[in-house]
Amino acid sequence: SPSMYNQIHCPNPNTIKVKDLIFPLQKGKEVGSSAYVEESKKKFIRTSSLQNHSFLLVSDSKSPISINPQSFQQHGLESGDILYSKDANPGECCILKSNNYKDHMMSAGILKIKPKKQGFYIFAFLKHFFVKSQLDNITGRGSTIKHSKENVLLCKIPFPSGPDKQKIINNVENITKRIIEIEELIQNKDTKIIEIINEELEKNPKKNQFVYEELEV
């Protein structure tokens, strides 16, 4: 297969493997659909919550899911942790921006990455095509669902060199933080809009009856 001969070249020779930049990985755990319940304080994060378009955890009807507290396992999720998908959509990731995830656990398809330092710089490159293409290059093909295992540890992240290296790292981190701040603002406004709509529908209904009418064009 031609894909066997793919190579990723980086003009910057100053690269470090992910495994040398982080603490030991923590793997998620599968609970099974029998643990799903209608409502619970304990939540189960699936890989669908890690999306390319978002730096933050995506919350929708598919994930996080309420689960039976007896099936819950504590993963110690806290601000600054990076959740990384190794299955289904390998390479997608998000960063936790608060400590409000004590009652959340990860699925078996997710890895928790905790950087030793410069977390936002590392996260920026984990989201970037450069690292994703490396992961794709070393992940086996042919299966229905991709499984990248712990191959992310072998991916390389470039670091600047020279007298301005710390300034460059700071700039990348500041841009990443700004993107996250904007996403947080969008999420908060979206939540507020939904609350206003629901309140209007529940507390201020009109007496007039809606009549559907199809107009001829």
Coordinates of N, CA and C in Angstrom, one line a residue:
S1 N 0.8 -1.2 0.0 CA 0.0 0.0 0.0 C 0.9 1.2 0.0
P2 N 0.5 2.2 -0.8 CA 1.3 3.5 -0.9 C 1.4 4.2 0.5
S3 N 0.3 4.0 1.3 CA 0.3 4.7 2.6 C 1.4 4.2 3.5
M4 N 2.0 3.0 3.3 CA 3.0 2.5 4.1 C 4.3 3.3 3.9
Y5 N 4.4 4.1 2.8 CA 5.6 4.9 2.6 C 5.4 6.4 2.9
N6 N 4.3 6.7 3.5 CA 4.1 8.1 3.9 C 5.1 8.5 5.0
Q7 N 5.6 9.7 4.9 CA 6.5 10.3 5.9 C 6.1 11.7 6.2
I8 N 6.2 12.1 7.4 CA 5.9 13.5 7.8 C 7.3 14.2 8.1
H9 N 7.6 15.2 7.4 CA 8.8 15.9 7.5 C 8.6 17.3 8.3
C10 N 9.5 17.6 9.2 CA 9.4 18.9 9.9 C 10.7 19.6 9.7
P11 N 10.6 20.8 9.1 CA 11.8 21.6 8.9 C 12.5 22.0 10.1
N12 N 11.8 22.0 11.3 CA 12.4 22.3 12.5 C 13.0 21.0 13.2
P13 N 14.3 20.9 13.4 CA 14.8 19.6 13.9 C 14.6 19.6 15.4
N14 N 14.2 20.7 16.1 CA 14.0 20.7 17.5 C 12.6 20.2 17.9
T15 N 12.5 18.9 17.9 CA 11.2 18.3 18.2 C 11.3 17.3 19.4
I16 N 10.2 17.2 20.1 CA 10.2 16.3 21.3 C 9.0 15.4 21.2
K17 N 9.1 14.2 21.5 CA 8.0 13.2 21.5 C 7.0 13.5 22.7
V18 N 5.8 13.3 22.4 CA 4.7 13.6 23.4 C 5.0 12.9 24.7
K19 N 5.5 11.6 24.6 CA 5.7 10.8 25.8 C 6.7 11.5 26.8
D20 N 7.6 12.4 26.3 CA 8.6 13.0 27.1 C 8.1 14.4 27.6
L21 N 6.9 14.8 27.3 CA 6.3 16.0 27.7 C 5.2 15.9 28.7
I22 N 4.8 14.7 29.0 CA 3.6 14.5 29.8 C 3.8 13.5 30.9
F23 N 2.9 13.5 31.9 CA 2.9 12.5 32.9 C 2.3 11.2 32.3
P24 N 2.4 10.0 33.0 CA 1.9 8.8 32.4 C 0.4 8.9 32.0
L25 N 0.0 8.4 30.9 CA -1.4 8.4 30.4 C -2.3 7.7 31.4
Q26 N -3.5 8.2 31.4 CA -4.6 7.5 32.2 C -5.7 7.1 31.2
K27 N -6.1 5.9 31.2 CA -7.0 5.3 30.2 C -8.4 5.4 30.8
G28 N -9.4 5.6 29.9 CA -10.8 5.6 30.4 C -11.3 4.1 30.5
K29 N -12.6 4.0 30.9 CA -13.2 2.7 31.2 C -14.6 2.6 30.6
E30 N -14.9 1.5 30.0 CA -16.2 1.3 29.4 C -17.2 0.8 30.5
V31 N -18.4 1.4 30.4 CA -19.4 1.0 31.4 C -20.5 0.1 30.8
G32 N -20.7 0.2 29.5 CA -21.8 -0.5 28.9 C -23.1 0.2 28.9
S33 N -23.9 0.0 27.9 CA -25.2 0.7 27.8 C -26.2 0.4 28.9
S34 N -26.0 -0.7 29.6 CA -26.9 -1.1 30.7 C -26.7 -0.1 31.9
A35 N -25.6 0.7 31.9 CA -25.4 1.6 33.0 C -26.0 3.0 32.7
Y36 N -26.5 3.2 31.5 CA -27.1 4.5 31.1 C -28.4 4.6 31.9
V37 N -28.6 5.8 32.4 CA -29.9 6.1 33.1 C -30.4 7.5 32.6
E38 N -31.7 7.8 32.9 CA -32.3 9.0 32.5 C -31.6 10.2 33.1
E39 N -31.4 10.2 34.4 CA -30.8 11.3 35.1 C -29.9 10.9 36.3
S40 N -28.8 11.5 36.4 CA -27.8 11.1 37.4 C -26.7 12.2 37.5
K41 N -26.1 12.4 38.7 CA -25.0 13.3 38.8 C -23.8 12.8 38.2
K42 N -23.7 11.5 38.0 CA -22.5 10.9 37.4 C -22.6 10.9 35.9
K43 N -21.6 11.3 35.2 CA -21.6 11.5 33.8 C -20.5 10.6 33.1
F44 N -20.8 10.2 31.9 CA -19.9 9.4 31.1 C -19.6 10.1 29.8
I45 N -18.3 10.4 29.6 CA -17.8 11.2 28.5 C -17.4 10.2 27.4
R46 N -18.1 10.3 26.2 CA -17.8 9.5 25.0 C -16.9 10.3 24.0
T47 N -16.4 9.6 23.1 CA -15.5 10.2 22.1 C -16.2 11.3 21.2
S48 N -17.5 11.2 21.2 CA -18.3 12.1 20.4 C -18.2 13.5 21.0
S49 N -17.8 13.7 22.2 CA -17.7 15.0 22.9 C -16.4 15.7 22.5
L50 N -15.5 15.0 21.8 CA -14.2 15.5 21.3 C -14.4 15.8 19.8
Q51 N -14.4 17.0 19.4 CA -14.7 17.4 18.0 C -13.6 18.3 17.5
N52 N -13.4 18.2 16.2 CA -12.4 19.0 15.5 C -12.7 20.5 15.7
H53 N -13.9 20.9 15.7 CA -14.3 22.3 15.6 C -14.2 23.0 17.0
S54 N -14.0 22.2 18.1 CA -14.0 22.8 19.4 C -12.8 22.5 20.2
F55 N -12.3 23.5 20.9 CA -11.2 23.3 21.9 C -11.7 22.8 23.2
L56 N -13.0 22.9 23.5 CA -13.6 22.5 24.7 C -14.5 21.3 24.6
L57 N -14.8 20.7 25.7 CA -15.7 19.5 25.7 C -17.1 19.9 25.1
V58 N -17.5 19.1 24.1 CA -18.8 19.4 23.5 C -19.9 18.6 24.2
S59 N -20.9 19.2 24.6 CA -22.0 18.6 25.3 C -23.3 18.6 24.4
D60 N -23.8 17.4 24.1 CA -25.0 17.2 23.4 C -25.8 16.0 23.9
S61 N -26.8 15.6 23.1 CA -27.6 14.5 23.5 C -26.9 13.1 23.6
K62 N -25.7 13.0 22.9 CA -25.0 11.8 22.9 C -23.9 11.7 23.9
S63 N -23.5 12.8 24.5 CA -22.4 12.8 25.4 C -22.2 14.2 26.0
P64 N -21.9 14.3 27.3 CA -21.8 13.2 28.3 C -23.2 12.6 28.7
I65 N -23.2 11.4 29.1 CA -24.4 10.6 29.3 C -24.5 10.3 30.8
S66 N -25.7 10.4 31.4 CA -25.9 10.1 32.8 C -25.8 8.6 32.9
I67 N -25.1 8.2 34.0 CA -24.9 6.7 34.3 C -25.2 6.4 35.7
N68 N -25.4 5.1 36.0 CA -25.7 4.6 37.3 C -24.4 4.9 38.2
P69 N -24.6 5.5 39.3 CA -23.4 5.8 40.2 C -22.6 4.6 40.6
Q70 N -23.2 3.4 40.6 CA -22.5 2.2 40.9 C -21.5 1.8 39.8
S71 N -21.7 2.3 38.6 CA -20.8 2.0 37.5 C -19.7 3.1 37.4
F72 N -19.8 4.1 38.1 CA -18.9 5.3 38.0 C -17.5 4.9 38.6
Q73 N -16.5 5.4 37.8 CA -15.1 5.3 38.3 C -14.4 6.7 38.3
Q74 N -13.7 7.0 39.4 CA -13.2 8.3 39.5 C -11.9 8.4 38.7
H75 N -11.9 9.4 37.7 CA -10.7 9.6 36.9 C -9.9 10.9 37.3
G76 N -10.4 11.6 38.3 CA -9.7 12.8 38.8 C -9.5 13.9 37.7
L77 N -10.5 14.1 36.9 CA -10.5 15.1 35.9 C -10.4 16.5 36.5
E78 N -9.5 17.3 36.0 CA -9.4 18.7 36.6 C -8.9 19.6 35.5
S79 N -8.9 20.9 35.8 CA -8.6 22.0 34.8 C -7.2 21.7 34.3
G80 N -7.0 21.9 33.0 CA -5.7 21.7 32.4 C -5.5 20.3 31.8
D81 N -6.4 19.3 32.2 CA -6.3 18.0 31.6 C -6.7 18.0 30.1
I82 N -6.0 17.2 29.3 CA -6.4 17.1 27.9 C -7.0 15.7 27.7
L83 N -8.2 15.7 27.2 CA -8.9 14.4 26.8 C -8.6 14.1 25.4
Y84 N -8.1 13.0 25.1 CA -7.6 12.6 23.7 C -8.3 11.3 23.3
S85 N -8.9 11.4 22.1 CA -9.6 10.2 21.6 C -8.6 9.3 20.8
K86 N -8.6 8.0 21.2 CA -7.7 7.1 20.6 C -8.5 6.1 19.7
D87 N -9.8 6.1 19.8 CA -10.7 5.3 19.0 C -11.8 6.1 18.3
A88 N -12.3 5.5 17.2 CA -13.4 6.1 16.4 C -13.0 7.3 15.7
N89 N -12.6 8.4 16.4 CA -12.1 9.6 15.8 C -10.8 10.0 16.4
P90 N -9.8 9.1 16.2 CA -8.5 9.3 16.8 C -7.8 10.6 16.4
G91 N -7.2 11.2 17.5 CA -6.6 12.5 17.3 C -7.4 13.7 17.7
E92 N -8.7 13.5 17.8 CA -9.5 14.6 18.3 C -9.3 14.8 19.8
C93 N -9.3 16.0 20.3 CA -9.1 16.2 21.7 C -9.7 17.6 22.2
C94 N -9.7 17.7 23.5 CA -10.2 19.0 24.1 C -9.5 19.2 25.4
I95 N -9.6 20.4 25.9 CA -8.9 20.7 27.2 C -10.0 21.1 28.2
L96 N -9.8 20.6 29.4 CA -10.8 21.0 30.4 C -10.4 22.3 31.0
K97 N -11.3 23.2 31.2 CA -11.0 24.6 31.6 C -11.5 24.9 33.0
S98 N -12.0 23.8 33.7 CA -12.5 24.0 35.1 C -12.3 22.7 35.9
N99 N -12.6 22.8 37.1 CA -12.6 21.7 38.0 C -14.0 21.1 38.3
N100 N -14.9 21.4 37.4 CA -16.3 20.9 37.5 C -16.5 19.5 36.9
Y101 N -15.5 18.7 36.8 CA -15.7 17.4 36.2 C -15.3 16.2 37.1
K102 N -15.5 16.5 38.4 CA -15.2 15.4 39.4 C -16.2 14.3 39.3
D103 N -17.4 14.6 38.8 CA -18.4 13.5 38.6 C -18.5 13.0 37.2
H104 N -17.4 13.2 36.4 CA -17.4 12.7 35.1 C -16.3 11.7 34.9
M105 N -16.5 10.7 34.1 CA -15.5 9.6 33.8 C -15.4 9.5 32.3
M106 N -14.3 9.0 31.9 CA -14.0 8.8 30.4 C -14.3 7.4 29.9
S107 N -14.7 7.4 28.7 CA -14.9 6.1 28.0 C -13.6 5.4 27.7
A108 N -13.6 4.1 27.4 CA -12.4 3.4 27.1 C -11.7 3.9 25.8
G109 N -12.4 4.7 25.0 CA -11.8 5.3 23.8 C -11.0 6.6 24.1
I110 N -10.9 7.0 25.3 CA -10.3 8.3 25.6 C -9.1 8.2 26.6
L111 N -8.1 9.0 26.3 CA -6.9 9.0 27.2 C -6.9 10.4 27.8
K112 N -6.5 10.4 29.1 CA -6.2 11.7 29.8 C -4.8 12.0 29.7
I113 N -4.5 13.1 29.1 CA -3.1 13.6 29.0 C -2.9 14.8 29.9
K114 N -1.9 14.7 30.8 CA -1.5 15.8 31.7 C -0.1 16.2 31.4
P115 N 0.0 17.4 30.8 CA 1.4 17.9 30.4 C 2.1 18.3 31.7
K116 N 3.4 18.1 31.6 CA 4.3 18.5 32.8 C 4.4 20.0 32.9
K117 N 4.4 20.7 31.7 CA 4.4 22.2 31.7 C 4.1 22.6 30.3
Q118 N 3.8 23.9 30.1 CA 3.5 24.5 28.8 C 2.3 23.7 28.2
G119 N 1.3 23.5 29.0 CA 0.1 22.7 28.6 C -0.6 23.2 27.4
F120 N -0.8 24.5 27.3 CA -1.6 25.1 26.2 C -0.8 25.0 24.9
Y121 N 0.5 25.1 25.0 CA 1.4 24.9 23.8 C 1.2 23.5 23.2
I122 N 1.4 22.5 24.1 CA 1.2 21.1 23.7 C -0.2 20.9 23.2
F123 N -1.2 21.4 23.8 CA -2.6 21.2 23.3 C -2.8 21.8 22.0
A124 N -2.2 23.0 21.7 CA -2.3 23.6 20.4 C -1.8 22.7 19.3
F125 N -0.7 22.0 19.5 CA -0.2 21.1 18.5 C -0.9 19.8 18.4
L126 N -1.5 19.3 19.5 CA -2.3 18.1 19.5 C -3.5 18.4 18.6
K127 N -4.0 19.6 18.6 CA -5.2 19.9 17.8 C -4.8 20.2 16.3
H128 N -3.5 20.4 16.1 CA -3.1 20.8 14.8 C -2.9 19.6 13.8
F129 N -3.0 19.9 12.5 CA -2.9 18.9 11.5 C -1.6 18.2 11.5
F130 N -0.5 18.9 12.0 CA 0.8 18.4 12.0 C 0.9 17.1 12.8
V131 N 0.4 17.2 14.0 CA 0.4 16.0 14.9 C -0.6 15.0 14.5
K132 N -1.8 15.4 14.1 CA -2.9 14.5 13.6 C -2.4 13.7 12.4
S133 N -1.6 14.3 11.5 CA -1.1 13.6 10.3 C -0.1 12.5 10.8
Q134 N 0.7 12.8 11.8 CA 1.6 11.8 12.3 C 0.9 10.6 12.9
L135 N -0.2 10.9 13.6 CA -0.9 9.8 14.3 C -1.6 9.0 13.2
D136 N -2.1 9.6 12.2 CA -2.8 8.9 11.1 C -1.8 8.0 10.3
N137 N -0.6 8.5 10.2 CA 0.5 7.8 9.5 C 0.9 6.5 10.2
I138 N 0.8 6.5 11.5 CA 1.2 5.3 12.3 C 0.1 4.5 12.8
T139 N -1.2 4.8 12.4 CA -2.4 4.1 12.8 C -2.8 3.1 11.7
G140 N -3.0 1.9 12.1 CA -3.4 0.9 11.1 C -4.6 1.2 10.4
R141 N -4.7 0.8 9.2 CA -5.9 1.0 8.3 C -6.6 -0.4 8.1
G142 N -7.8 -0.3 7.6 CA -8.5 -1.5 7.1 C -9.6 -1.9 8.0
S143 N -9.6 -1.5 9.3 CA -10.7 -1.8 10.2 C -11.8 -0.9 10.1
T144 N -13.0 -1.3 10.5 CA -14.2 -0.5 10.5 C -14.0 0.8 11.3
I145 N -13.5 0.6 12.6 CA -13.3 1.7 13.5 C -11.8 1.8 13.8
K146 N -11.2 2.9 13.6 CA -9.8 3.1 13.8 C -9.5 3.0 15.3
H147 N -8.4 2.4 15.6 CA -7.9 2.3 17.0 C -6.4 2.7 17.0
S148 N -6.1 3.9 17.5 CA -4.7 4.4 17.5 C -3.9 4.0 18.7
K149 N -4.6 3.2 19.7 CA -3.9 2.8 20.9 C -3.2 3.9 21.6
E150 N -1.9 3.8 21.9 CA -1.2 4.9 22.6 C -0.2 5.5 21.6
N151 N -0.5 5.5 20.3 CA 0.5 6.0 19.3 C 0.7 7.5 19.5
V152 N -0.1 8.2 20.1 CA 0.1 9.6 20.3 C 1.4 9.9 21.0
L153 N 1.8 9.0 21.9 CA 3.1 9.1 22.6 C 4.3 9.2 21.7
L154 N 4.2 8.7 20.5 CA 5.3 8.7 19.5 C 5.3 9.9 18.6
C155 N 4.2 10.7 18.7 CA 4.1 11.9 17.8 C 5.1 12.9 18.4
K156 N 5.6 13.8 17.5 CA 6.6 14.8 17.8 C 6.0 16.2 17.8
I157 N 6.3 17.0 18.7 CA 5.9 18.4 18.8 C 7.1 19.3 18.6
P158 N 7.1 20.2 17.6 CA 8.2 21.1 17.4 C 8.3 22.2 18.4
F159 N 9.5 22.6 18.8 CA 9.7 23.7 19.8 C 10.6 24.7 19.1
P160 N 10.4 26.0 19.4 CA 11.3 27.0 18.8 C 12.6 27.0 19.5
S161 N 13.6 27.5 18.8 CA 14.9 27.7 19.3 C 15.4 29.1 19.1
G162 N 16.5 29.5 19.7 CA 17.0 30.8 19.6 C 16.6 31.7 20.7
P163 N 17.0 33.0 20.7 CA 16.7 33.9 21.8 C 15.2 34.2 22.0
D164 N 14.4 34.1 21.0 CA 13.0 34.4 21.1 C 12.1 33.2 21.4
K165 N 12.7 32.1 21.7 CA 11.9 30.8 21.8 C 10.8 30.9 22.9
Q166 N 11.1 31.5 24.0 CA 10.0 31.6 25.1 C 8.9 32.6 24.7
K167 N 9.3 33.6 23.9 CA 8.3 34.6 23.4 C 7.3 33.9 22.5
I168 N 7.9 33.0 21.6 CA 7.1 32.3 20.6 C 6.1 31.3 21.3
I169 N 6.7 30.6 22.3 CA 5.8 29.7 23.1 C 4.7 30.4 23.8
N170 N 5.0 31.6 24.4 CA 4.0 32.4 25.0 C 2.9 32.9 24.1
N171 N 3.3 33.3 22.9 CA 2.4 33.7 21.9 C 1.4 32.6 21.5
V172 N 1.9 31.4 21.2 CA 1.1 30.3 20.9 C 0.1 30.0 22.0
E173 N 0.6 30.0 23.2 CA -0.3 29.7 24.4 C -1.3 30.8 24.5
N174 N -1.0 32.1 24.3 CA -1.9 33.2 24.5 C -3.0 33.1 23.4
I175 N -2.6 32.7 22.2 CA -3.6 32.6 21.1 C -4.6 31.4 21.5
T176 N -4.0 30.3 22.0 CA -4.9 29.2 22.3 C -5.8 29.5 23.5
K177 N -5.3 30.2 24.5 CA -6.2 30.7 25.6 C -7.3 31.6 25.1
R178 N -7.0 32.5 24.2 CA -8.0 33.4 23.6 C -9.1 32.7 22.9
I179 N -8.7 31.7 22.1 CA -9.7 30.8 21.4 C -10.6 30.2 22.4
I180 N -10.0 29.6 23.5 CA -10.8 28.9 24.5 C -11.8 29.9 25.2
E181 N -11.3 31.1 25.5 CA -12.2 32.2 26.1 C -13.3 32.5 25.2
I182 N -13.1 32.6 23.9 CA -14.2 32.9 23.0 C -15.2 31.8 22.9
E183 N -14.7 30.5 22.9 CA -15.6 29.4 22.9 C -16.4 29.3 24.2
E184 N -15.8 29.6 25.3 CA -16.6 29.7 26.6 C -17.7 30.7 26.5
L185 N -17.4 31.9 25.9 CA -18.3 32.9 25.8 C -19.5 32.5 24.9
I186 N -19.2 31.8 23.8 CA -20.2 31.4 22.9 C -21.1 30.3 23.6
Q187 N -20.5 29.4 24.3 CA -21.2 28.4 25.0 C -22.2 29.0 26.1
N188 N -21.7 30.0 26.8 CA -22.5 30.6 27.9 C -23.7 31.3 27.3
K189 N -23.4 32.0 26.1 CA -24.5 32.8 25.5 C -25.5 31.8 24.9
D190 N -25.0 30.7 24.4 CA -26.0 29.7 23.8 C -26.9 29.1 24.9
T191 N -26.3 28.8 26.0 CA -27.0 28.3 27.2 C -28.1 29.3 27.6
K192 N -27.7 30.6 27.7 CA -28.6 31.7 28.1 C -29.7 31.8 27.1
I193 N -29.4 31.7 25.8 CA -30.5 31.9 24.8 C -31.5 30.7 25.0
I194 N -31.0 29.5 25.2 CA -32.0 28.4 25.3 C -32.8 28.6 26.6
E195 N -32.2 29.1 27.7 CA -33.0 29.3 28.9 C -34.1 30.3 28.7
I196 N -33.7 31.4 28.0 CA -34.7 32.5 27.7 C -35.9 31.9 26.9
I197 N -35.6 31.1 25.8 CA -36.6 30.6 25.0 C -37.5 29.6 25.8
N198 N -36.9 28.8 26.6 CA -37.7 27.8 27.4 C -38.6 28.6 28.4
E199 N -38.0 29.6 29.0 CA -38.8 30.4 30.0 C -40.0 31.0 29.3
E200 N -39.8 31.6 28.1 CA -40.8 32.2 27.3 C -41.9 31.2 27.0
L201 N -41.5 30.0 26.5 CA -42.5 29.0 26.1 C -43.3 28.5 27.3
E202 N -42.7 28.4 28.5 CA -43.3 27.8 29.6 C -44.2 28.9 30.4
K203 N -43.7 30.1 30.5 CA -44.3 31.1 31.4 C -45.1 32.2 30.7
N204 N -44.9 32.3 29.5 CA -45.6 33.4 28.8 C -46.2 33.0 27.5
P205 N -47.0 31.9 27.5 CA -47.7 31.5 26.3 C -48.8 32.5 25.9
K206 N -49.1 32.6 24.6 CA -50.1 33.5 24.1 C -51.5 32.7 24.1
K207 N -52.5 33.5 24.2 CA -53.9 32.8 24.2 C -54.3 32.5 22.8
N208 N -53.7 33.2 21.8 CA -54.1 32.9 20.4 C -53.7 31.5 20.0
Q209 N -54.5 30.8 19.2 CA -54.2 29.5 18.8 C -53.5 29.6 17.4
F210 N -52.4 28.9 17.3 CA -51.7 28.9 16.0 C -52.5 28.1 14.9
V211 N -52.6 28.7 13.8 CA -53.3 28.1 12.6 C -52.3 28.0 11.5
Y212 N -52.1 26.7 11.1 CA -51.2 26.5 9.9 C -51.9 26.8 8.6
E213 N -51.2 27.5 7.7 CA -51.8 27.8 6.4 C -50.8 27.7 5.4
E214 N -51.0 26.9 4.4 CA -50.0 26.7 3.3 C -50.4 27.7 2.2
L215 N -49.4 28.6 1.8 CA -49.7 29.6 0.8 C -49.3 29.1 -0.6
E216 N -50.0 29.5 -1.5 CA -49.7 29.1 -2.9 C -48.6 30.0 -3.5
V217 N -47.7 29.4 -4.2 CA -46.6 30.2 -4.8 C -46.9 30.4 -6.2

